Short mmCIF file of C-alpha atoms and ligand atoms in Angstrom, two decimals:
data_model
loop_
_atom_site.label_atom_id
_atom_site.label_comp_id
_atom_site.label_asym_id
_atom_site.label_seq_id
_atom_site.Cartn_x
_atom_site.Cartn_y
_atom_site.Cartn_z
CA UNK G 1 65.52 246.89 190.60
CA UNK G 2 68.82 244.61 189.66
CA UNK G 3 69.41 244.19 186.42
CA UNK G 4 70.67 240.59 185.35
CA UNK G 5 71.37 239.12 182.38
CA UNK G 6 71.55 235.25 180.80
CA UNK G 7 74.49 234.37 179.15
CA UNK G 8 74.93 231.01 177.67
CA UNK G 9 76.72 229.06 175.19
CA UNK G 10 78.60 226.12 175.51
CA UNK G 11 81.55 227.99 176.10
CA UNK G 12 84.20 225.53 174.43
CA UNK G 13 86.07 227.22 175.67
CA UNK G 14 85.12 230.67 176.67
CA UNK G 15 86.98 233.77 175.32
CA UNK G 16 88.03 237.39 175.23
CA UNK G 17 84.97 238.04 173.01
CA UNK G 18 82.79 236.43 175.28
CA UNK G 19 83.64 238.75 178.23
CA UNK G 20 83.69 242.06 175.54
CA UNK G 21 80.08 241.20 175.35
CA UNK G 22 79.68 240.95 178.59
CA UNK G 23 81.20 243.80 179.69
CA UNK G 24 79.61 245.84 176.54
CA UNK G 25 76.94 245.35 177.69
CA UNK G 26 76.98 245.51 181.27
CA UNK G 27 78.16 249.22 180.65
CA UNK G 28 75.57 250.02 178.33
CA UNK G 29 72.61 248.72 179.89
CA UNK G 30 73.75 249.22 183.28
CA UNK G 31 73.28 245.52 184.31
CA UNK G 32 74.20 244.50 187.91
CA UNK G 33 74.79 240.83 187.12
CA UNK G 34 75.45 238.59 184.18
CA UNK G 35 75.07 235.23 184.41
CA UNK G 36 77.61 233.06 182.90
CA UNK G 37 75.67 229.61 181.89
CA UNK G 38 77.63 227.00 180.14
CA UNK G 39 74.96 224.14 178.31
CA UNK G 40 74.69 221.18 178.81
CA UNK G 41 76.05 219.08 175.50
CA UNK G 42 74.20 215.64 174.99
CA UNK G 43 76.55 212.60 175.12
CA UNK G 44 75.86 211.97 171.23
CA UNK G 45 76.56 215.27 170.31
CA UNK G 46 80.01 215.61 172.17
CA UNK G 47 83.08 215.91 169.62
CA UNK G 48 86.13 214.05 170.21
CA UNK G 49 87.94 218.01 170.87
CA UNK G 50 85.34 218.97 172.81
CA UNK G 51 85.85 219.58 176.68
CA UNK G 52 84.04 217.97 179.49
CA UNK G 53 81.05 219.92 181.39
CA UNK G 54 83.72 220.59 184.17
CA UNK G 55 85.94 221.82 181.97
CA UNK G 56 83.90 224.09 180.41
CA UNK G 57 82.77 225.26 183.95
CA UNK G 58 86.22 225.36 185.61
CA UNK G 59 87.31 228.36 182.50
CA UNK G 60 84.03 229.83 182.98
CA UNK G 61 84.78 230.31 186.44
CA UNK G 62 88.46 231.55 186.09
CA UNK G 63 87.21 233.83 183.42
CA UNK G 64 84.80 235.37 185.46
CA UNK G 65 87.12 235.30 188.34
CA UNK G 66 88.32 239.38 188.05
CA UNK G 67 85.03 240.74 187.05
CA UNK G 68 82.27 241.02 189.93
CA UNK G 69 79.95 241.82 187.89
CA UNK G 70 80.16 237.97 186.44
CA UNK G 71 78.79 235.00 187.63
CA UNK G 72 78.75 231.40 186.31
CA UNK G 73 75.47 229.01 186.93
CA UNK G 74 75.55 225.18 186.42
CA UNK G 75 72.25 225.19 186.81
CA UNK G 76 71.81 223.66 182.90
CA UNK G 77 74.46 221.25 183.47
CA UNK G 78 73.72 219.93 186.58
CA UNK G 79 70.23 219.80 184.98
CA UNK G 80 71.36 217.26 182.34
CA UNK G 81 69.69 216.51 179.04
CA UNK G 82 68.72 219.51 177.15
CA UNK G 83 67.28 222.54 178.21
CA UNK G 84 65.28 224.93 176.66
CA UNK G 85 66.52 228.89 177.47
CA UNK G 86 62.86 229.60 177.93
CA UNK G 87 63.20 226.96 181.09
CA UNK G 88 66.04 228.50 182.62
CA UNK G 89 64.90 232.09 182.13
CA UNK G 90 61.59 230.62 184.20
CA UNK G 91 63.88 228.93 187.06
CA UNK G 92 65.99 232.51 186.98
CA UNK G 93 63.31 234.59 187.20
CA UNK G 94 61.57 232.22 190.21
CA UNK G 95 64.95 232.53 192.01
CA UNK G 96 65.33 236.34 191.33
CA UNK G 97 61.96 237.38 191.32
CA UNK G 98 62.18 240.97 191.71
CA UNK G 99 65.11 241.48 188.85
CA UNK G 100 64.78 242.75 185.51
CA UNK G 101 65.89 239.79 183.39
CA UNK G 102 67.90 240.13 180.01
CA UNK G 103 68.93 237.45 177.44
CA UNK G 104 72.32 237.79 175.87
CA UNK G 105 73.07 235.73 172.31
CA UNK G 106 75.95 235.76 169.88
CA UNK G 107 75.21 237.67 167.08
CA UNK G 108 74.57 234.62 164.80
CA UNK G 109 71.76 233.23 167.73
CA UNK G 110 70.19 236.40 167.51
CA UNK G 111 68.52 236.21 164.06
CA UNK G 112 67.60 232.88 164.99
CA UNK G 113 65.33 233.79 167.89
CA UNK G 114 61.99 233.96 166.84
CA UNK G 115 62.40 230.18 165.91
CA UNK G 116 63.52 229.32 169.54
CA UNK G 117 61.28 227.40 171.22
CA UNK G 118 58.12 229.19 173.01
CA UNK G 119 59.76 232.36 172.03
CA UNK G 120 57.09 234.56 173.17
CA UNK G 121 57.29 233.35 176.77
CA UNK G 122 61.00 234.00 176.36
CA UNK G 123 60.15 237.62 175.19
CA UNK G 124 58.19 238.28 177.73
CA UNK G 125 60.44 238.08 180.75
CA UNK G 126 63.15 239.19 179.27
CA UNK G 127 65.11 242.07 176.85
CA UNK G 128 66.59 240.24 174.12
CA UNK G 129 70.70 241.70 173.10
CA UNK G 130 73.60 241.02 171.78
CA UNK G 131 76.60 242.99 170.27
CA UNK G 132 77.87 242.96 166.86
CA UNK G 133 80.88 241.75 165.77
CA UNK G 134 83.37 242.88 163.54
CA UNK G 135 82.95 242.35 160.28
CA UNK G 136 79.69 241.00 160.77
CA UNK G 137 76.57 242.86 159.20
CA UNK G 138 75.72 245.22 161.93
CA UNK G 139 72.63 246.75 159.52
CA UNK G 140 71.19 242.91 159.43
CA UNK G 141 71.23 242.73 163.31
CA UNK G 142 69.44 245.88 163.47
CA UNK G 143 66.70 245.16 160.98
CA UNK G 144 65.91 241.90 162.83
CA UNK G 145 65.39 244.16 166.14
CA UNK G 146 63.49 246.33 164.68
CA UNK G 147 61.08 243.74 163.57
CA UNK G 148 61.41 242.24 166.78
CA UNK G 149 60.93 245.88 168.30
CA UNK G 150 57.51 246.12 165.92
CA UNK G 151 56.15 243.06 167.53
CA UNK G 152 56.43 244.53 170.95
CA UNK G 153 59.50 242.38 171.58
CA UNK G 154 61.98 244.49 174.08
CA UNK G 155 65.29 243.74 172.05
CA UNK G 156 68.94 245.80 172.12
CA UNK G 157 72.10 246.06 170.05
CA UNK G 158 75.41 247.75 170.97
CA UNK G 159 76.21 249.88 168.93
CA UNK G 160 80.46 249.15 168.87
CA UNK G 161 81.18 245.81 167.17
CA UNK G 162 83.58 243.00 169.70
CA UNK G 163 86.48 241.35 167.97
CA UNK G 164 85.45 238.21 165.97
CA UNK G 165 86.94 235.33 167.99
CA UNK G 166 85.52 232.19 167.97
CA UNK G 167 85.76 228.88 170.27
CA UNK G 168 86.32 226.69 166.84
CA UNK G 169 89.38 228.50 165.70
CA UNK G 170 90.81 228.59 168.86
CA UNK G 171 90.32 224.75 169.41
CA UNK G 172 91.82 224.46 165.86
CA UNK G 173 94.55 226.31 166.71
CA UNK G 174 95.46 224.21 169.84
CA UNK G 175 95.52 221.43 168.03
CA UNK G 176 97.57 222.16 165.65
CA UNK G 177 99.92 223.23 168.89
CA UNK G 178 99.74 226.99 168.15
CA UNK G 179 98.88 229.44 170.67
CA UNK G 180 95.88 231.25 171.50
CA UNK G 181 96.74 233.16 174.59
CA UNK G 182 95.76 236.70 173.11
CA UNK G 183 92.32 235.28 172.86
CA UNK G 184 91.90 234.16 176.28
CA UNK G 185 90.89 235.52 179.45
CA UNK G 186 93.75 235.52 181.98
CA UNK G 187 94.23 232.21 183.79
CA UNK G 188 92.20 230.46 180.78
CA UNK G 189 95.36 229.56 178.62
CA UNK G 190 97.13 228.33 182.01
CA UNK G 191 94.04 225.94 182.51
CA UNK G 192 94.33 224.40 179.13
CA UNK G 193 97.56 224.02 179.28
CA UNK G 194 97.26 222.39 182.91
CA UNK G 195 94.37 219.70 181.96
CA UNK G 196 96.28 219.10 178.24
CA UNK G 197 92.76 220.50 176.86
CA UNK G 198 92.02 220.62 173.11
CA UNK G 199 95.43 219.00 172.15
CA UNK G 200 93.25 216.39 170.10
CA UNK G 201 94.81 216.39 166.90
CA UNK G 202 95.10 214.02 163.66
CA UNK G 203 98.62 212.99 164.01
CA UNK G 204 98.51 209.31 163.66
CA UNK G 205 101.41 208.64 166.14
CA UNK G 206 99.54 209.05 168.98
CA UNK G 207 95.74 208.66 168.38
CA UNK G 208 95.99 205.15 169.77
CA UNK G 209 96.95 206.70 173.36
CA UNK G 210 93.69 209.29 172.69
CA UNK G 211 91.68 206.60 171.83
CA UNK G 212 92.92 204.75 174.95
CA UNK G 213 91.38 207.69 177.39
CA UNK G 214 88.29 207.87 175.27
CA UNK G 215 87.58 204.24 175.56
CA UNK G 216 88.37 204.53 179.34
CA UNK G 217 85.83 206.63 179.90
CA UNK G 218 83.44 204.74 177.88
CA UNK G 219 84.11 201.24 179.26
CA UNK G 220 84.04 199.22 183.11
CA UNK G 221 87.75 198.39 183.95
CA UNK G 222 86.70 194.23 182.56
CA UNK G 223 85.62 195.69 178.63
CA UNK G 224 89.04 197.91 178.97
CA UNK G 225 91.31 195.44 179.84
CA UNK G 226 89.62 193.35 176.97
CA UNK G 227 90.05 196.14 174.72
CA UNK G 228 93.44 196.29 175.05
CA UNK G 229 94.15 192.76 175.19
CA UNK G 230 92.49 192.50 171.37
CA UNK G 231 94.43 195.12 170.39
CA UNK G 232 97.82 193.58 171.37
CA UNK G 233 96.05 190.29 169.87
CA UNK G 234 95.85 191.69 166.97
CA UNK G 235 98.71 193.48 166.06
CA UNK G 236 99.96 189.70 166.65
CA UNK G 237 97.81 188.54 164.00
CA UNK G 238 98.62 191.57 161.62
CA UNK G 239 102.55 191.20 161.95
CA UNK G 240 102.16 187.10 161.42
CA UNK G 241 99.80 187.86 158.31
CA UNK G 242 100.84 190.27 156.55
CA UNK G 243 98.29 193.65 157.58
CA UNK G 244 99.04 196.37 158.58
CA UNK G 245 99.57 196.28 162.92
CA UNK G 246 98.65 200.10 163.47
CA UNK G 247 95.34 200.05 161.89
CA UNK G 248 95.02 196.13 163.59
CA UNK G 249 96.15 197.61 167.14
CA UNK G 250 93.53 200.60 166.60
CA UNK G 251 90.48 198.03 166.22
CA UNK G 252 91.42 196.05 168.21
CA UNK G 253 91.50 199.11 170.64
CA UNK G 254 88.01 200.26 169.02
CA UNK G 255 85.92 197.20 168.65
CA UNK G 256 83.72 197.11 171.53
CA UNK G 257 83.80 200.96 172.08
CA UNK G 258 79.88 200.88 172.95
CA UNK G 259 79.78 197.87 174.52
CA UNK G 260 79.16 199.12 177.58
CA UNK G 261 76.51 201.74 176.63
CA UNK G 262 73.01 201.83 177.50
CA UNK G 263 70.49 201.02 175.30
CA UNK G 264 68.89 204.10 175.65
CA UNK G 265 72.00 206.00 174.04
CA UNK G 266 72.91 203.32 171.86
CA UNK G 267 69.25 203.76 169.46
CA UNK G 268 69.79 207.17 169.97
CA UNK G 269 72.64 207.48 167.97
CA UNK G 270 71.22 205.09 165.65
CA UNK G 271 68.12 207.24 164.95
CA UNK G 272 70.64 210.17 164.70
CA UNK G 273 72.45 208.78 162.04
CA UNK G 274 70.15 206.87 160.33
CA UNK G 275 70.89 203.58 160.47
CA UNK G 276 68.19 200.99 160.66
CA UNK G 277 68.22 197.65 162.81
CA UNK G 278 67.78 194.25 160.81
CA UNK G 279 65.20 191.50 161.81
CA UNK G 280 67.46 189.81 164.55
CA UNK G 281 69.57 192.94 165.45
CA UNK G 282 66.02 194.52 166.83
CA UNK G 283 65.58 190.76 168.46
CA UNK G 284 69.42 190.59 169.85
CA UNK G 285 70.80 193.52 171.59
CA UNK G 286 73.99 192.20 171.98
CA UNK G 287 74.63 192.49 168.59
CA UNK G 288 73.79 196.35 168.37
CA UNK G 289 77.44 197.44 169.95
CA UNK G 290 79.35 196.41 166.30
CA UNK G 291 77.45 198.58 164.18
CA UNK G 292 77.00 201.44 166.81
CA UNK G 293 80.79 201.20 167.94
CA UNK G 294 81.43 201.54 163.70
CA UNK G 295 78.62 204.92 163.84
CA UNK G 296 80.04 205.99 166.48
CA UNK G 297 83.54 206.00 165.42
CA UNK G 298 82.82 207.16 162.12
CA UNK G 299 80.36 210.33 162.69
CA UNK G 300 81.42 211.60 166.63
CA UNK G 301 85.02 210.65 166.94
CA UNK G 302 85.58 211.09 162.86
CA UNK G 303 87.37 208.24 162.08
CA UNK G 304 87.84 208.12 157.73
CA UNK G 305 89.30 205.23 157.46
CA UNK G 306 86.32 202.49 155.94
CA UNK G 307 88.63 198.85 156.47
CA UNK G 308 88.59 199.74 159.94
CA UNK G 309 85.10 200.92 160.59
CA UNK G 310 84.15 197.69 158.92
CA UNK G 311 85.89 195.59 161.02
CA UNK G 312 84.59 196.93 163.95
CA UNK G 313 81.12 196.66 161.84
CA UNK G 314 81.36 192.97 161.49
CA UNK G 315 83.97 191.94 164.55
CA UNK G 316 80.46 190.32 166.11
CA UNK G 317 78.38 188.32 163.05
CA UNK G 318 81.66 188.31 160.45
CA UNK G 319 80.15 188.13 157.08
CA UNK G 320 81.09 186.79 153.99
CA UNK G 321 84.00 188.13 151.90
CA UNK G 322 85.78 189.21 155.02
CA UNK G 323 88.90 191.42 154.23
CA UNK G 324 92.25 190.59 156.45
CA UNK G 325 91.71 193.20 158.97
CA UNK G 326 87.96 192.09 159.63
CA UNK G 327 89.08 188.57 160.02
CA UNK G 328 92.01 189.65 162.47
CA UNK G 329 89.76 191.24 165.02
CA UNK G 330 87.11 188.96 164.36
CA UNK G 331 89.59 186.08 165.71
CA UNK G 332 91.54 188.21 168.03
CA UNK G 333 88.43 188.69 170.17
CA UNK G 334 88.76 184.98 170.75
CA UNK G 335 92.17 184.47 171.54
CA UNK G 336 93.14 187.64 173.38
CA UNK G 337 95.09 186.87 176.47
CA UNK G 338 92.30 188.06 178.75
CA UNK G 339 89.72 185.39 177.22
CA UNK G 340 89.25 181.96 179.36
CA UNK G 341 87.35 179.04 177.80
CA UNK G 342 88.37 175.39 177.91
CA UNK G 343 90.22 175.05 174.31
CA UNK G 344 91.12 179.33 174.07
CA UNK G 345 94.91 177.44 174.12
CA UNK G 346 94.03 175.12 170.87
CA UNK G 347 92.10 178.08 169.37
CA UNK G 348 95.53 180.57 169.82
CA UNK G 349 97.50 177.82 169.06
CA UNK G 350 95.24 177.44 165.73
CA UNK G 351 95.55 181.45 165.40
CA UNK G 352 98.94 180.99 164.64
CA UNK G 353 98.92 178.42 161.98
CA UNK G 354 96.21 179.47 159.67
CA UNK G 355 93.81 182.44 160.18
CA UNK G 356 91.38 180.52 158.19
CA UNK G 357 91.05 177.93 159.86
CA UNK G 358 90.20 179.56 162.97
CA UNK G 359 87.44 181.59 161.74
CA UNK G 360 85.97 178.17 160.83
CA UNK G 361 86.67 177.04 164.06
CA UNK G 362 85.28 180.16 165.76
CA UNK G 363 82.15 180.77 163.70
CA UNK G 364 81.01 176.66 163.78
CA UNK G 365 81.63 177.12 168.09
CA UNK G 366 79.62 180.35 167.97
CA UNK G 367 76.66 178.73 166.01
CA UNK G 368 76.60 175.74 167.88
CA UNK G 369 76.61 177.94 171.11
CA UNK G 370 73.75 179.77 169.48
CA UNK G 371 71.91 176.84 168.57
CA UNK G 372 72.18 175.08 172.49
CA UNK G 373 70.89 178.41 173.85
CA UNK G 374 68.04 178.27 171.14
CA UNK G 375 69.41 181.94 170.06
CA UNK G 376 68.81 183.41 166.33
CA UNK G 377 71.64 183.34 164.43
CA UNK G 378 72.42 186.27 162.42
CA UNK G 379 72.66 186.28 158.45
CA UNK G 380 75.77 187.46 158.64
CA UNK G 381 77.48 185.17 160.63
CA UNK G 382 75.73 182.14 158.41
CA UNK G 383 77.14 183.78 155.48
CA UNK G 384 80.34 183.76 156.84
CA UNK G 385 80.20 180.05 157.60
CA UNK G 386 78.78 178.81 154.41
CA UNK G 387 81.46 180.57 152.25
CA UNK G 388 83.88 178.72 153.97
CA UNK G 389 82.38 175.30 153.94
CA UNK G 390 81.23 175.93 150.38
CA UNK G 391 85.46 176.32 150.06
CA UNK G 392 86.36 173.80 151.90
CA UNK G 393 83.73 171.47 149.74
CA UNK G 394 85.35 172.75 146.33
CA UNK G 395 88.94 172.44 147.97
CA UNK G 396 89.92 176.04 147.18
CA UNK G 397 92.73 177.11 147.33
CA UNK G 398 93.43 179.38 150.49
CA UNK G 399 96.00 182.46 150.64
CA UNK G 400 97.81 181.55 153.74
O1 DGI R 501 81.80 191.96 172.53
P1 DGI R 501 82.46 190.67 172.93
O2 DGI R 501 81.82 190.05 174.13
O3 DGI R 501 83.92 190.82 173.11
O4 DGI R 501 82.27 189.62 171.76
P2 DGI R 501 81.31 189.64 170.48
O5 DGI R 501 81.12 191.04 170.01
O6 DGI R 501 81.89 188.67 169.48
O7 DGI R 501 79.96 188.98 170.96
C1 DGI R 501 78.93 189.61 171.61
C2 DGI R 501 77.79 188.62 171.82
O8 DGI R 501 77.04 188.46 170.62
C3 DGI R 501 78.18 187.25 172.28
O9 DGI R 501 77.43 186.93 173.45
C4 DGI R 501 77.76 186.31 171.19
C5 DGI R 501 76.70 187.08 170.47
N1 DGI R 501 76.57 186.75 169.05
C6 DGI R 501 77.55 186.69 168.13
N2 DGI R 501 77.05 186.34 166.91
C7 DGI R 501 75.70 186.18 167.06
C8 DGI R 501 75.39 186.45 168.42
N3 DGI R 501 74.13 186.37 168.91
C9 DGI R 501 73.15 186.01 168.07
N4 DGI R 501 71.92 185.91 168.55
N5 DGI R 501 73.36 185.75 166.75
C10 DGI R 501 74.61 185.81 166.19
O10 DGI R 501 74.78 185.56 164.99
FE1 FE R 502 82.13 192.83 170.73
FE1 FE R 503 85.22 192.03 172.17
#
C-alpha cells in the first residue's frame, strides 16, 4: 500500500526546514509521496508582505522540483475560501483510495490538534507527525502524542530535531534587503529575487510606488486613474497650503482604496475589526468605502500614521473640526484633473484661492445633490456645513 502524506502551510515562502521535514520523515516512515499543499489565505487576512497564491505555488513547485518523492496540490487554493484539513484529507483519500494517508504539522500545529475542527474524523484516516525542532521542547511534543497515542489516535514524532527556520524571519530579512539564501531550497532565492518578492519594507521613499501596485490590484483602471489624479491634486493643495505633500500625495493615493470592493468583503472586514455601521452608513453603501479604506489601511496594510487614516476616514461626509490634510483630500476629490462637472473649472479655480471656501462650496453642492435625489444626508457632512456657516454668521476669522 503507498504511503502518502499531507503537508500544508501557507508556505510564505517555503524553506529548507520545510523540506528537512519532509524528507525526515519520508525516510523514517517510509512514505512514497508527500503532498506539498499551500492554503488558501482569505483576502482580509493577506499582509501587505505576504505573497500571492501563485507565488506561493510557483516556490512550492521549484522546491519540490529535485525531490520525487514531493508533490505540490492546489487543490485548497483553487478551492478558495477556507478549508478545513479534515476536507482535504476526505477529497485525498477519495482520490487515493487505496493509500495509507498521513498528516504532517509544524511542531507548534501539533499541540494544537485536538482543537482542529472534527478532529476525530481527521484521526481516523490518517497518522498524525511532525518533527521537532531545535531548540524546541522535544519532551512536550512527545507527551502530547502520547496522550494522543492513549486515545487511540495513530500519532509520530522524529526523533532528530530540523533547524528552526521560519517563513517570518526570512520575510523580515528580505525586507530589510539581507539575504536568506542558506535558508532556501535551490531555485527559491532566484524566484524571489526574479518576481521582487518580499522586498516590502517601511522606507518611506518608496511606499507611495508600493501603494501604487497595491491599489492596482484593488481598483478598475477608472478608480486608479482617479486615485492618482487626487493624489497629484493634492500634493497641489498641500504645497499651496502649507501641509505636508508626501503624506497629501499618499491619501490622495489611498482614499478610495475599497472603493471598488464588494460588499461582501467590505462588512467582512468590518465585523473583523470591530467597527460598527451608523444609522445612514447601514442605509448608504456608498459611504462604507471611507471608513473601510481607513480599517483597511490601518490593520492589513499597517499604516501608523492617524492624520492620514482620518482623512481617508472622513474624505466622503467631512466632519466638523476638519484638520488641513482632511480638508485637502476632501476638496481634491473634487477638483482632480480626471473629474468633469459643469463648474469643476470655478471649483479648481476656487481651490486655489481659499481652501475654505471650497469646502463650503463643495459640501452646500453635495447636500443640495443629496436633497434633489431625496438621499439621507450624513451627520457628518451636516456638521461640517453648519460649522462653517455658523463662521461665516459670526465673521470669524479664517487662517488662510
Ligand atoms: O469615492 P468618490 O466617488 O471619489 O467620492 P466620494 O467618496 O466623495 O463620494 C462617494 C459617494 O457618496 C457619492 O456618490 C456621494 C455620496 N455621499 C457623500 N456624502 C454623502 C453621500 N451620500 C449620502 N447619502 N449622504 C452623505 O452625506
Ligand atoms: Fe471616495
Ligand atoms: Fe474619490
Amino acid at each position: 500500500m503507498k504511503k502518502m502524506a499531507l503537508f500544508g502551510g501557507t508556505f510564505d515562502p517555503i524553506h529548507r526546514g520545510h523540506i528537512s521535514m519532509a524528507l525526515r520523515l519520508a525516510d523514517e516512515l517510509g512514505l512514497d509521496e508527500v503532498v506539498l499543499m499551500p492554503t488558501f489565505v482569505p483576502p482580509h487576512k493577506i499582509k501587505h508582505s505576504m505573497a500571492d497564491a501563485e507565488h506561493r505555488l510557483a516556490m512550492c513547485r521549484v522546491a519540490a522540483a529535485p525531490h520525487p518523492f514531493l508533490s505540490v496540490s492546489d487543490m485548497e487554493i483553487t478551492r478558495g475560501g477556507a478549508s478545513f484539513t479534515v476536507d482535504t484529507l476526505t477529497a485525498l483519500t477519495a482520490q487515493y483510495p487505496d493509500a495509507e494517508w498521513y498528516l504532517v504539522t509544524g511542531a507548534d500545529m501539533f499541540c494544537t490538534l485536538r482543537s482542529w475542527y472534527r478532529f476525530d474524523d481527521i484521526a481516523k484516516m490518517a497518522t498524525l507527525c511532525t518533527v521537532p525542532r531545535d531548540g524546541t521542547d522535544v519532551q512536550a511534543l512527545k507527551t502530547y502524542a502520547e496522550e494522543l497515542t492513549a486515545q487511540g489516535v495513530r500519532c509520530y514524532v522524529a526523533d532528530e530535531p530540523v533547524e528552526p527556520i521560519s517563513s517570518t524571519e526570512i520575510r523580515d530579512k528580505l525586507a530589510a534587503g539581507e539575504s536568506t539564501d542558506e535558508w532556501l531550497p535551490d531555485g527559491v532565492a532566484d524566484y524571489i529575487q526574479a518576481y521582487g518578492l518580499y522586498t516590502v519594507v517601511a522606507d518611506a521613499r518608496d511606499s507611495d510606488e508600493q501603494y501604487k501596485e497595491i491599489i492596482r490590484r484593488r481598483l478598475g483602471d477608472y478608480r486608479y486613474h482617479h486615485s492618482l489624479c487626487v493624489a497629484d491634486e493634492a500634493k497641489r493643495l498641500a504645497l499651496r497650503y502649507g501641509a505636508d505633500e508626501k503624506k497629501a500625495y499618499t491619501a490622495g493615493l489611498l482614499h478610495d482604496i475599497m472603493k471598488d470592493t464588494d460588499r461582501k468583503s467590505q462588512l467582512q472586514i468590518l465585523t473583523d475589526f470591530g467597527i460598527l455601521l451608523d444609522e445612514v452608513e447601514q442605509q448608504v453603501d456608498k459611504l462604507w468605502h471611507a471608513k473601510v479604506g481607513a480599517a483597511f489601511l490601518e490593520h492589513i496594510l499597517q499604516v501608523k500614521d492617524r492624520a492620514l487614516l482620518d482623512a481617508v476616514r472622513y474624505h466622503t461626509t467631512g466632519r466638523a473640526g476638519m484638520s488641513l490634510l482632511e480638508k485637502i483630500v476632501f476638496v481634491a476629490d473634487f477638483t482632480s484633473a480626471d473629474r468633469r462637472y459643469p463648474d469643476v473649472d470655478d471649483v479648481r479655480r476656487l481651490s486655489d484661492i481659499s481652501l475654505e471656501e471650497t469646502m463650503i462650496y463643495t459640501i452646500d453642492y453635495t447636500i443640495r445633490d443629496l436633497l434633489g435625489r431625496g438621499q439621507s444626508i450624513h451627520p457628518d457632512t451636516l456638521a461640517a456645513y453648519n460649522e462653517r456657516i455658523l463662521e461665516r454668521q459670526t465673521g470669524g476669522q479664517r487662517d488662510e
